[in-house]
Amino acid sequence: MFSHKFLRALFLLLVSYLLTAQAAKRDLTKLSYDELHDLYFDNVGNPKKQILYTNAYMAKAIQENSNIRKAKANYQIALFYYRSDKVKAIQYLDSVIKYSEGSNDKFFPAAAYCEKADFLKSQFKFKEAMLNYNKAEKVSLQTNLDYYYVVREYIGITKSEDLEEYKEALEIYKECYNYYRTKDFRTGKCAGDYQSVIFGIADCFKSLHNKDSTSFYNKLGYKEATITKNDFFKYLFILNEGANQVLKKNYNAALDSINKSLPKIIAHKDTGNELAAYYYLGKAYDGLGKKEKAAENFIKVDSIYNATKEISKEFVDGYPYLINYYKNLGEKEKQLKYITIYMTIDSILQKNYRELNKLVYKEYDIPRLISEKENLINSLNSDKIKNRWGLGFLFLSTLAIGGFAFHQYRTKKQYRLRFEKLIGETNTTENKKLINENEHKIDQNKLEGIGIAEEVVNQILKKLNQFEKQKEYLTPNITVQTLSGTFETNSKYVSKIVNVYKEKTFTQYLNDLRIEFAINQLQENNKLRKYTVQALALEFGFNNAESFSTAFYKKTGIKPTYFIKELDLAT
């Protein structure tokens, strides 16, 4: 599927006309917000000046005590950190949301939710991204109907390009299409939005292999782009139709369309669609039996991947082609090179999309990888390759490939066994609770070495038991000090009693209670399984997703995301 990232960047610049920056110097604060805004965006690529103008904008907003202006200043700072520090960018977007909530501004906080979602997508946190898009949807529906449909399109893009939910995405695109048809869809920004939605519809139909509908919308989009003199979209529709002609096996027509669009795509510095163009050129040449030309274009795909480290699942099929191409030529080093790159990409996609082994093992299962390794080494030995360093690299690389495959298999098996053990253990939860209710009874052997009066120990154990029964451990930010204050006792007593009688540190005791409760609730309440990890963390008393995931893994040996996925598969 072709990239919408370039289209999103274009829209960002258009929206930014309504945004502004911060302030530091008094002379700059005398400028208007619009002037400071323009100076900020006129100096893209000059970070020192951008910071100067955005600081001035913020100072002006603070002087005037304007929350919406503070929000827009924070928005520009977030954009400043777009590429260098996405975590920091998200923090500034949260400030945008804080200052603009309830403002009835046409774009905020909706635009901030959208940008935050975009950052989260780049970190492959798709559930959290969708949650932010939904918030933007809700706000913009009340404040700006035009922007509401922009948000709807973003959701369609996420569903089609990232989640492969093409049918759902298609319905969203059609909803947007029908809205724009009621507007003056051939003027101003509306024209670009309308053409972008047509492109989304055509691309979804292509992914669903509905070739005739793809052609219909590509022609419609080309016509609209021609009328409005939008060269970028015009050649994007040409490129998309070229890809569609590959699916139709009209390879010469495909080559004609793609070669016509490619120079314009390159001129617009749209590397995502440039990669797509080379990929479909490779497929077209392969269809015509021109293997060398096909390989040349798949190598160009690899070159762009090496430069950007970005590639979608749609475009990885060139690597098996290159592996077999160089195998047939007897060029073992290149064959091994593309096996290694292919395995690396598969590893990344497995991690980010959790599509375990779908890519590599479609073409290269474990026995075949091992066989490939042995054949390459034996062949290199028979050819009397003298470069021992090269042979060592070959052996280690191929060994790593086999090791990687075995590791994936073993890890998956271990996770499954841990999951089954965990489910079995939770079936005896009620019995454990009955035992726990009696745990406050004094163990005389432990009492002798603890150095605390028996009456105090008994009192604290009873309060801990009540603390557990009432699930007070779900309260966030509990410390041994705050709990001791609630118990009206010494924090050292509580800490020591937990250490001796619970046989854990206080933090471990607290986390284990929360995780045991989380395991039980996730099994009983399937609605919770739809929550993001961050939302679950807050639900079970943790401050963030990372601390929740770490505690869950420490307690169970598996990640909460895996546990939830296996629960869903079992129901």
Coordinates of C-alpha atoms in Angstrom, one line a residue:
M1 CA 0.0 0.0 0.0
F2 CA 1.3 3.4 -0.9
S3 CA 2.4 5.8 1.8
H4 CA 0.2 8.6 3.1
K5 CA 3.1 10.1 5.1
F6 CA 3.9 12.6 2.5
L7 CA 0.2 13.6 2.2
R8 CA 0.1 14.0 6.0
A9 CA 3.2 16.3 5.9
L10 CA 1.5 18.5 3.3
F11 CA -1.6 18.7 5.5
L12 CA 0.5 19.5 8.5
L13 CA 1.9 22.6 6.8
L14 CA -1.6 23.8 5.8
V15 CA -2.9 23.3 9.4
S16 CA 0.1 25.1 10.8
Y17 CA -1.1 28.4 9.4
L18 CA -3.4 28.6 12.4
L19 CA -0.7 27.7 14.9
T20 CA 2.0 29.7 16.7
A21 CA 5.3 29.7 18.8
Q22 CA 7.0 30.7 22.1
A23 CA 8.9 33.8 23.3
A24 CA 12.0 35.0 25.1
K25 CA 13.1 38.4 23.9
R26 CA 11.0 41.5 24.6
D27 CA 11.4 43.0 21.1
L28 CA 10.1 39.8 19.5
T29 CA 7.1 39.7 21.8
K30 CA 5.9 43.0 20.2
L31 CA 5.4 41.1 17.0
S32 CA 1.9 39.6 16.3
Y33 CA 1.3 35.9 16.8
D34 CA 0.9 35.5 13.0
E35 CA 4.2 37.2 12.4
L36 CA 6.0 35.0 14.9
H37 CA 4.3 32.0 13.4
D38 CA 5.5 32.8 9.9
L39 CA 9.0 33.5 11.2
Y40 CA 9.0 30.0 12.8
F41 CA 8.0 28.2 9.7
D42 CA 10.1 30.3 7.4
N43 CA 13.1 29.0 9.3
V44 CA 12.5 25.3 9.1
G45 CA 16.0 23.8 9.1
N46 CA 17.4 26.5 11.3
P47 CA 16.7 25.2 14.8
K48 CA 18.3 28.2 16.7
K49 CA 16.0 30.7 15.0
Q50 CA 13.0 28.4 15.3
I51 CA 13.5 28.1 19.1
L52 CA 14.0 31.9 19.3
Y53 CA 10.6 32.6 17.7
T54 CA 8.7 29.9 19.4
N55 CA 10.1 31.1 22.8
A56 CA 8.9 34.6 21.9
Y57 CA 5.5 33.3 21.1
M58 CA 5.3 31.4 24.4
A59 CA 6.4 34.5 26.3
K60 CA 3.7 36.6 24.6
A61 CA 1.1 34.0 25.5
I62 CA 2.2 33.9 29.1
Q63 CA 2.1 37.7 29.3
E64 CA -1.4 37.7 28.0
N65 CA -2.4 34.6 30.0
S66 CA -3.9 33.0 26.9
N67 CA -4.2 29.3 27.2
I68 CA -5.0 28.6 23.6
R69 CA -1.9 30.5 22.6
K70 CA 0.2 28.5 25.1
A71 CA -1.3 25.4 23.5
K72 CA -0.3 26.5 20.0
A73 CA 3.2 27.4 21.2
N74 CA 3.6 23.9 22.7
Y75 CA 2.3 22.4 19.4
Q76 CA 5.2 24.1 17.5
I77 CA 7.7 22.8 20.1
A78 CA 6.3 19.3 19.6
L79 CA 6.8 19.7 15.8
F80 CA 10.3 20.8 16.5
Y81 CA 11.0 17.5 18.2
Y82 CA 9.1 15.5 15.5
R83 CA 12.1 13.5 14.2
S84 CA 14.7 13.9 17.0
D85 CA 12.8 12.9 20.1
K86 CA 9.3 11.5 19.8
V87 CA 8.9 10.9 23.6
K88 CA 9.5 14.6 24.2
A89 CA 7.2 15.6 21.3
I90 CA 4.4 13.6 22.9
Q91 CA 5.0 15.3 26.2
Y92 CA 4.6 18.7 24.6
L93 CA 1.4 17.5 22.8
D94 CA 0.0 16.5 26.2
S95 CA 0.6 20.2 27.2
V96 CA -1.2 21.3 24.0
I97 CA -4.2 19.2 25.1
K98 CA -4.1 20.5 28.6
Y99 CA -4.1 24.1 27.6
S100 CA -6.7 23.8 24.8
E101 CA -9.3 21.4 26.3
G102 CA -12.7 23.1 26.4
S103 CA -11.5 26.1 24.3
N104 CA -13.8 25.4 21.3
D105 CA -10.9 26.1 19.0
K106 CA -11.4 24.9 15.5
F107 CA -8.3 22.7 15.6
F108 CA -7.3 22.2 19.2
P109 CA -7.0 19.9 21.0
A110 CA -8.1 17.7 18.0
A111 CA -4.9 18.4 16.0
A112 CA -2.8 17.5 19.1
Y113 CA -4.6 14.2 19.5
C114 CA -3.9 13.4 15.9
E115 CA -0.2 14.3 16.0
K116 CA 0.1 12.3 19.2
A117 CA -1.5 9.4 17.4
D118 CA 0.9 9.7 14.6
F119 CA 3.9 9.6 16.9
L120 CA 2.5 6.6 18.7
K121 CA 2.0 4.9 15.3
S122 CA 5.7 5.5 14.5
Q123 CA 6.4 3.6 17.8
F124 CA 4.0 0.8 16.6
K125 CA 1.6 1.5 19.5
F126 CA -1.5 1.2 17.4
K127 CA -4.1 0.7 20.1
E128 CA -3.0 3.9 21.9
A129 CA -2.9 5.7 18.5
M130 CA -6.5 4.7 17.8
L131 CA -7.5 5.9 21.2
N132 CA -6.1 9.4 20.5
Y133 CA -7.7 9.5 17.0
N134 CA -11.1 8.6 18.7
K135 CA -10.6 11.6 21.1
A136 CA -9.8 13.9 18.2
E137 CA -13.0 12.6 16.5
K138 CA -15.1 13.4 19.5
V139 CA -13.8 16.9 19.9
S140 CA -13.8 17.9 16.2
L141 CA -17.4 16.6 15.7
Q142 CA -18.4 19.4 18.1
T143 CA -16.0 22.2 16.9
N144 CA -15.1 21.7 13.3
L145 CA -17.0 19.3 11.0
D146 CA -14.4 19.7 8.2
Y147 CA -11.6 18.6 10.5
Y148 CA -13.7 15.7 11.8
Y149 CA -13.6 14.2 8.3
V150 CA -9.8 14.8 8.2
V151 CA -9.6 12.8 11.4
R152 CA -11.8 10.1 9.9
E153 CA -9.4 9.8 7.0
Y154 CA -6.4 9.5 9.4
I155 CA -8.3 6.5 11.0
G156 CA -8.9 5.1 7.5
I157 CA -5.2 5.4 6.7
T158 CA -4.2 3.6 10.0
K159 CA -6.7 0.8 9.4
S160 CA -5.6 0.3 5.8
E161 CA -1.8 0.9 5.9
D162 CA -0.9 -0.3 9.4
L163 CA -3.6 -2.7 10.5
E164 CA -4.6 -4.2 7.1
E165 CA -8.3 -3.7 7.9
Y166 CA -9.1 -2.8 4.3
K167 CA -12.9 -3.3 4.4
E168 CA -13.3 -1.1 7.5
A169 CA -11.0 1.5 6.0
L170 CA -12.9 1.4 2.7
E171 CA -16.2 2.3 4.6
I172 CA -14.5 5.2 6.3
Y173 CA -13.0 6.5 3.0
K174 CA -16.5 6.3 1.4
E175 CA -18.0 8.2 4.3
C176 CA -15.4 11.0 3.8
Y177 CA -15.9 10.8 0.0
N178 CA -19.7 11.4 0.4
Y179 CA -19.1 14.3 2.7
Y180 CA -16.7 16.0 0.3
R181 CA -19.1 15.5 -2.6
T182 CA -21.5 17.9 -0.7
K183 CA -18.8 20.6 -0.6
D184 CA -17.0 22.7 -3.2
F185 CA -14.6 19.8 -3.8
R186 CA -12.6 21.4 -6.5
T187 CA -11.3 24.5 -4.7
G188 CA -8.8 25.2 -1.9
K189 CA -7.9 22.6 0.7
C190 CA -11.1 20.6 0.1
A191 CA -9.8 19.6 -3.3
G192 CA -6.7 18.0 -1.8
D193 CA -8.7 16.2 0.9
Y194 CA -11.2 14.9 -1.7
Q195 CA -8.4 13.6 -3.9
S196 CA -6.6 12.0 -1.0
V197 CA -9.8 10.1 0.0
I198 CA -10.3 8.9 -3.6
F199 CA -6.7 7.6 -3.5
G200 CA -7.5 5.8 -0.2
I201 CA -10.5 4.1 -1.8
A202 CA -8.5 3.1 -4.9
D203 CA -5.7 1.7 -2.8
C204 CA -8.0 -0.3 -0.6
F205 CA -9.7 -1.8 -3.6
K206 CA -6.2 -2.7 -4.9
S207 CA -5.3 -4.4 -1.6
L208 CA -8.6 -6.3 -1.8
H209 CA -7.7 -7.3 -5.4
N210 CA -10.8 -5.6 -6.8
K211 CA -9.0 -4.5 -9.9
D212 CA -11.9 -2.9 -11.8
S213 CA -13.0 -0.7 -8.9
T214 CA -9.3 0.2 -8.4
S215 CA -9.1 1.4 -12.0
F216 CA -12.4 3.3 -11.7
Y217 CA -11.2 5.4 -8.7
N218 CA -7.7 5.8 -10.1
K219 CA -9.3 7.3 -13.3
L220 CA -11.6 9.5 -11.2
G221 CA -8.7 10.7 -9.0
Y222 CA -6.6 11.4 -12.1
K223 CA -9.4 13.5 -13.6
E224 CA -9.9 15.5 -10.5
A225 CA -6.2 16.1 -10.0
T226 CA -5.9 17.3 -13.7
I227 CA -8.9 19.7 -13.3
T228 CA -7.4 21.2 -10.1
K229 CA -3.8 21.1 -11.6
N230 CA -2.5 19.0 -8.7
D231 CA 0.5 17.3 -10.3
F232 CA 1.5 15.3 -7.2
F233 CA -1.9 13.5 -7.0
K234 CA -2.1 13.2 -10.8
Y235 CA 1.1 11.2 -10.9
L236 CA 0.2 9.3 -7.7
F237 CA -2.9 8.0 -9.4
I238 CA -0.8 7.1 -12.4
L239 CA 1.6 5.1 -10.2
N240 CA -1.3 3.4 -8.4
E241 CA -2.9 2.3 -11.7
G242 CA 0.5 1.0 -12.8
A243 CA 0.6 -1.2 -9.7
N244 CA -3.0 -2.3 -10.4
Q245 CA -1.9 -3.2 -14.0
V246 CA 0.7 -5.5 -12.4
L247 CA -2.1 -7.3 -10.6
K248 CA -4.0 -7.5 -13.8
K249 CA -0.8 -9.0 -15.5
N250 CA -0.8 -6.2 -18.0
Y251 CA 2.9 -5.8 -17.5
N252 CA 3.8 -3.4 -20.4
A253 CA 0.9 -1.1 -19.4
A254 CA 2.2 -1.2 -15.9
L255 CA 5.7 -0.2 -16.9
D256 CA 4.4 2.6 -19.0
S257 CA 2.4 4.1 -16.1
I258 CA 5.1 3.6 -13.4
N259 CA 7.9 5.0 -15.5
K260 CA 5.7 8.1 -16.3
S261 CA 5.0 8.8 -12.6
L262 CA 8.4 7.9 -11.1
P263 CA 10.3 11.1 -12.0
K264 CA 7.6 13.3 -10.4
I265 CA 7.5 11.1 -7.3
I266 CA 11.3 11.5 -7.0
A267 CA 11.0 15.3 -7.6
H268 CA 8.6 15.5 -4.7
K269 CA 11.1 13.6 -2.5
D270 CA 8.4 11.0 -1.6
T271 CA 10.6 8.1 -0.7
G272 CA 7.8 5.9 0.4
N273 CA 6.1 5.9 -3.0
E274 CA 9.5 5.9 -4.8
L275 CA 10.1 2.5 -3.0
A276 CA 6.6 1.3 -4.1
A277 CA 7.4 2.3 -7.7
Y278 CA 10.6 0.3 -7.8
Y279 CA 8.9 -2.6 -6.2
Y280 CA 6.1 -2.8 -8.8
L281 CA 8.7 -2.2 -11.6
G282 CA 10.4 -5.3 -10.3
K283 CA 7.2 -7.2 -10.3
A284 CA 6.3 -6.1 -13.8
Y285 CA 9.8 -7.0 -15.2
D286 CA 9.5 -10.4 -13.5
G287 CA 6.1 -10.9 -15.1
L288 CA 7.8 -10.3 -18.5
G289 CA 10.6 -12.7 -17.7
K290 CA 13.2 -10.0 -17.6
K291 CA 14.9 -11.3 -14.5
E292 CA 17.9 -9.0 -14.5
K293 CA 15.7 -5.8 -14.8
A294 CA 13.5 -7.2 -12.0
A295 CA 16.5 -7.7 -9.8
E296 CA 17.8 -4.2 -10.5
N297 CA 14.6 -2.7 -9.2
F298 CA 14.3 -4.9 -6.2
I299 CA 17.9 -3.8 -5.3
K300 CA 16.7 -0.2 -5.5
V301 CA 14.0 -1.1 -3.0
D302 CA 16.6 -2.4 -0.7
S303 CA 18.7 0.7 -1.2
I304 CA 15.8 2.9 0.0
Y305 CA 15.2 0.6 2.9
N306 CA 18.8 0.8 3.9
A307 CA 18.6 4.6 3.8
T308 CA 15.2 5.0 5.7
K309 CA 14.9 1.7 7.6
E310 CA 11.2 1.8 6.7
I311 CA 9.4 -0.8 4.7
S312 CA 5.9 -2.3 4.9
K313 CA 4.9 -5.9 4.6
E314 CA 3.6 -5.2 1.1
F315 CA 7.1 -4.6 -0.3
V316 CA 9.3 -7.4 1.2
D317 CA 8.6 -10.0 -1.5
G318 CA 11.6 -8.6 -3.5
Y319 CA 14.0 -10.3 -1.1
P320 CA 13.0 -13.9 -1.8
Y321 CA 13.3 -13.0 -5.5
L322 CA 16.9 -11.7 -5.0
I323 CA 17.8 -14.7 -2.8
N324 CA 16.7 -17.1 -5.6
Y325 CA 18.1 -14.9 -8.4
Y326 CA 21.6 -14.9 -6.9
K327 CA 21.3 -18.6 -6.0
N328 CA 20.7 -19.4 -9.7
L329 CA 23.7 -17.2 -10.6
G330 CA 25.9 -19.0 -8.1
E331 CA 26.7 -15.7 -6.3
K332 CA 26.7 -17.0 -2.8
E333 CA 27.9 -13.9 -1.0
K334 CA 25.0 -11.9 -2.4
Q335 CA 22.6 -14.7 -1.8
L336 CA 23.7 -14.7 1.9
K337 CA 23.5 -10.9 2.1
Y338 CA 19.8 -10.8 1.1
I339 CA 18.9 -13.8 3.3
T340 CA 20.4 -11.8 6.3
I341 CA 18.5 -8.6 5.4
Y342 CA 15.3 -10.5 4.9
M343 CA 15.7 -12.2 8.3
T344 CA 16.4 -8.8 9.9
I345 CA 13.2 -7.2 8.3
D346 CA 11.2 -10.2 9.4
S347 CA 12.4 -9.8 12.9
I348 CA 11.4 -6.2 13.0
L349 CA 8.0 -6.8 11.5
Q350 CA 7.4 -9.7 14.0
K351 CA 8.3 -7.4 16.9
N352 CA 6.2 -4.5 15.6
Y353 CA 3.2 -6.2 14.1
R354 CA 3.3 -9.5 16.0
E355 CA 2.9 -11.5 12.8
L356 CA 5.1 -14.3 14.0
N357 CA 7.0 -16.1 11.3
K358 CA 4.5 -15.2 8.5
L359 CA 7.1 -13.7 6.2
V360 CA 10.3 -15.7 6.4
Y361 CA 8.8 -19.1 7.0
K362 CA 6.5 -18.8 4.0
E363 CA 9.7 -19.0 1.9
Y364 CA 12.3 -20.3 4.2
D365 CA 11.3 -22.7 7.1
I366 CA 13.9 -23.9 9.7
P367 CA 15.0 -27.1 7.8
R368 CA 15.4 -25.1 4.6
L369 CA 17.4 -22.4 6.3
I370 CA 19.7 -25.0 7.8
S371 CA 20.0 -26.8 4.5
E372 CA 20.7 -23.5 2.8
K373 CA 23.5 -22.9 5.3
E374 CA 25.1 -26.3 4.7
N375 CA 24.9 -26.0 1.0
L376 CA 26.5 -22.6 0.9
I377 CA 29.3 -23.6 3.2
N378 CA 30.0 -26.9 1.3
S379 CA 29.9 -25.0 -2.0
L380 CA 32.3 -22.4 -0.8
N381 CA 34.6 -25.1 0.5
S382 CA 34.5 -27.0 -2.9
D383 CA 35.3 -23.8 -4.7
K384 CA 38.4 -23.5 -2.5
I385 CA 37.7 -20.0 -1.2
K386 CA 40.9 -18.9 0.5
N387 CA 39.5 -16.0 2.4
R388 CA 39.0 -17.5 5.9
W389 CA 37.5 -14.3 7.2
G390 CA 34.8 -14.4 4.5
L391 CA 34.1 -18.1 5.3
G392 CA 34.0 -17.3 9.0
F393 CA 31.5 -14.5 8.4
L394 CA 29.4 -16.8 6.2
F395 CA 29.4 -19.5 8.8
L396 CA 28.5 -17.2 11.7
S397 CA 25.8 -15.4 9.7
T398 CA 24.1 -18.6 8.6
L399 CA 24.5 -20.1 12.1
A400 CA 22.8 -16.9 13.4
I401 CA 20.0 -17.5 10.9
G402 CA 19.5 -21.0 12.2
G403 CA 19.9 -19.8 15.8
F404 CA 17.4 -17.1 15.2
A405 CA 14.8 -19.5 13.9
F406 CA 15.4 -22.0 16.7
H407 CA 15.2 -19.1 19.3
Q408 CA 11.9 -18.0 17.9
Y409 CA 10.5 -21.5 18.1
R410 CA 11.8 -22.1 21.7
T411 CA 10.6 -18.7 22.9
K412 CA 7.1 -19.3 21.5
K413 CA 7.0 -22.7 23.2
Q414 CA 8.2 -21.3 26.5
Y415 CA 5.7 -18.5 26.5
R416 CA 2.9 -21.0 25.7
L417 CA 3.9 -23.3 28.6
R418 CA 4.1 -20.3 31.0
F419 CA 0.7 -19.2 29.9
E420 CA -0.9 -22.7 30.5
K421 CA 0.8 -22.9 33.9
L422 CA -0.5 -19.4 34.8
I423 CA -4.1 -20.4 33.8
G424 CA -3.8 -23.6 35.9
E425 CA -2.5 -21.6 38.9
T426 CA -5.3 -19.1 38.8
N427 CA -7.9 -21.9 38.9
T428 CA -6.8 -22.5 42.5
T429 CA -7.0 -18.8 43.4
E430 CA -10.0 -19.2 45.8
N431 CA -8.2 -21.8 47.8
K432 CA -5.1 -19.5 48.1
K433 CA -7.4 -16.7 49.3
L434 CA -8.7 -18.9 52.1
I435 CA -5.2 -19.7 53.2
N436 CA -4.2 -16.0 53.0
E437 CA -7.0 -15.0 55.3
N438 CA -5.3 -17.0 58.1
E439 CA -1.8 -15.7 57.4
H440 CA -2.0 -13.0 60.1
K441 CA -1.7 -15.8 62.8
I442 CA 1.7 -15.3 64.5
D443 CA 4.5 -17.7 63.5
Q444 CA 6.5 -17.9 66.8
N445 CA 9.7 -18.8 65.1
K446 CA 9.6 -15.7 62.9
L447 CA 8.5 -13.5 65.9
E448 CA 11.5 -14.3 67.9
G449 CA 13.9 -12.8 65.4
I450 CA 11.8 -9.8 64.2
G451 CA 12.3 -7.7 67.4
I452 CA 8.7 -6.3 67.4
A453 CA 6.1 -6.9 70.1
E454 CA 3.7 -9.7 69.3
E455 CA 0.7 -7.4 69.7
V456 CA 2.0 -5.0 67.2
V457 CA 2.9 -7.7 64.7
N458 CA -0.6 -9.2 65.0
Q459 CA -2.2 -5.8 64.6
I460 CA -0.2 -5.0 61.4
L461 CA -0.9 -8.4 59.9
K462 CA -4.6 -8.0 60.4
K463 CA -4.5 -4.6 58.8
L464 CA -2.5 -6.0 55.8
N465 CA -5.1 -8.7 55.4
Q466 CA -7.8 -6.0 55.4
F467 CA -5.7 -4.0 52.9
E468 CA -5.7 -7.0 50.6
K469 CA -9.4 -7.9 51.0
Q470 CA -10.5 -4.4 50.2
K471 CA -8.1 -4.2 47.2
E472 CA -6.6 -1.0 48.5
Y473 CA -3.4 -2.0 46.7
L474 CA -5.0 -0.7 43.5
T475 CA -4.6 2.9 44.7
P476 CA -1.7 4.5 42.8
N477 CA 1.5 5.9 44.4
I478 CA 1.3 3.7 47.5
T479 CA 4.5 3.7 49.5
V480 CA 5.5 1.9 52.7
Q481 CA 5.4 5.4 54.3
T482 CA 1.8 6.2 53.2
L483 CA 0.5 2.8 54.2
S484 CA 2.2 3.1 57.6
G485 CA 0.5 6.4 58.1
T486 CA -2.9 4.8 57.3
F487 CA -2.1 2.0 59.7
E488 CA -1.0 4.6 62.3
T489 CA 2.3 2.8 62.9
N490 CA 6.0 2.9 62.2
S491 CA 7.1 2.4 58.5
K492 CA 10.0 0.3 59.6
Y493 CA 7.6 -2.1 61.4
V494 CA 5.5 -2.5 58.2
S495 CA 8.5 -3.0 56.0
K496 CA 10.0 -5.6 58.3
I497 CA 6.8 -7.5 58.8
V498 CA 6.2 -7.7 55.0
N499 CA 9.8 -8.8 54.5
V500 CA 9.5 -11.6 57.1
Y501 CA 5.8 -12.7 56.9
K502 CA 5.2 -12.1 53.2
E503 CA 8.8 -13.0 52.3
K504 CA 9.0 -10.1 49.8
T505 CA 10.1 -6.5 49.7
F506 CA 7.3 -4.1 50.1
T507 CA 7.4 -3.1 46.4
Q508 CA 7.3 -6.7 45.3
Y509 CA 4.5 -7.5 47.7
L510 CA 2.4 -4.6 46.3
N511 CA 3.2 -5.4 42.6
D512 CA 2.4 -9.1 43.1
L513 CA -1.0 -8.2 44.6
R514 CA -1.8 -6.0 41.6
I515 CA -0.6 -8.5 39.0
E516 CA -2.6 -11.4 40.6
F517 CA -5.7 -9.2 40.5
A518 CA -5.0 -8.1 36.9
I519 CA -4.6 -11.8 35.8
N520 CA -7.9 -12.7 37.4
Q521 CA -9.8 -9.6 35.9
L522 CA -8.4 -10.1 32.4
Q523 CA -9.7 -13.7 32.4
E524 CA -13.1 -12.7 33.7
N525 CA -13.7 -9.4 31.9
N526 CA -13.1 -9.5 28.2
K527 CA -13.8 -5.8 27.9
L528 CA -10.5 -5.1 29.8
R529 CA -8.6 -6.9 27.0
K530 CA -9.5 -4.2 24.6
Y531 CA -7.7 -1.6 26.8
T532 CA -4.3 -0.3 25.9
V533 CA -1.4 -1.4 28.1
Q534 CA -1.2 2.2 29.5
A535 CA -4.9 2.1 30.4
L536 CA -4.5 -1.3 32.0
A537 CA -1.6 0.0 34.0
L538 CA -3.7 2.8 35.5
E539 CA -6.6 0.4 36.1
F540 CA -4.4 -1.8 38.2
G541 CA -2.6 0.9 40.2
F542 CA 0.6 1.4 38.2
N543 CA 1.7 4.8 36.9
N544 CA 2.7 3.8 33.4
A545 CA 2.7 1.0 30.9
E546 CA 6.4 0.2 31.4
S547 CA 6.2 -0.4 35.1
F548 CA 3.0 -2.6 34.6
S549 CA 4.7 -4.7 31.8
T550 CA 7.9 -5.1 33.9
A551 CA 6.0 -6.3 37.0
F552 CA 3.7 -8.6 34.9
Y553 CA 6.7 -10.2 33.2
K554 CA 8.6 -10.6 36.5
K555 CA 5.6 -12.3 38.1
T556 CA 4.6 -14.5 35.2
G557 CA 7.5 -14.8 32.7
I558 CA 5.3 -13.4 29.9
K559 CA 4.3 -10.0 28.7
P560 CA 0.7 -8.7 29.3
T561 CA 0.1 -8.3 25.6
Y562 CA 0.9 -12.0 25.0
F563 CA -1.3 -13.1 27.9
I564 CA -4.2 -11.0 26.4
K565 CA -3.7 -12.4 22.9
E566 CA -3.7 -16.0 24.1
L567 CA -6.8 -15.4 26.2
D568 CA -8.6 -14.0 23.1
L569 CA -7.6 -17.0 21.1
A570 CA -8.9 -19.3 23.8
T571 CA -12.3 -17.7 23.9

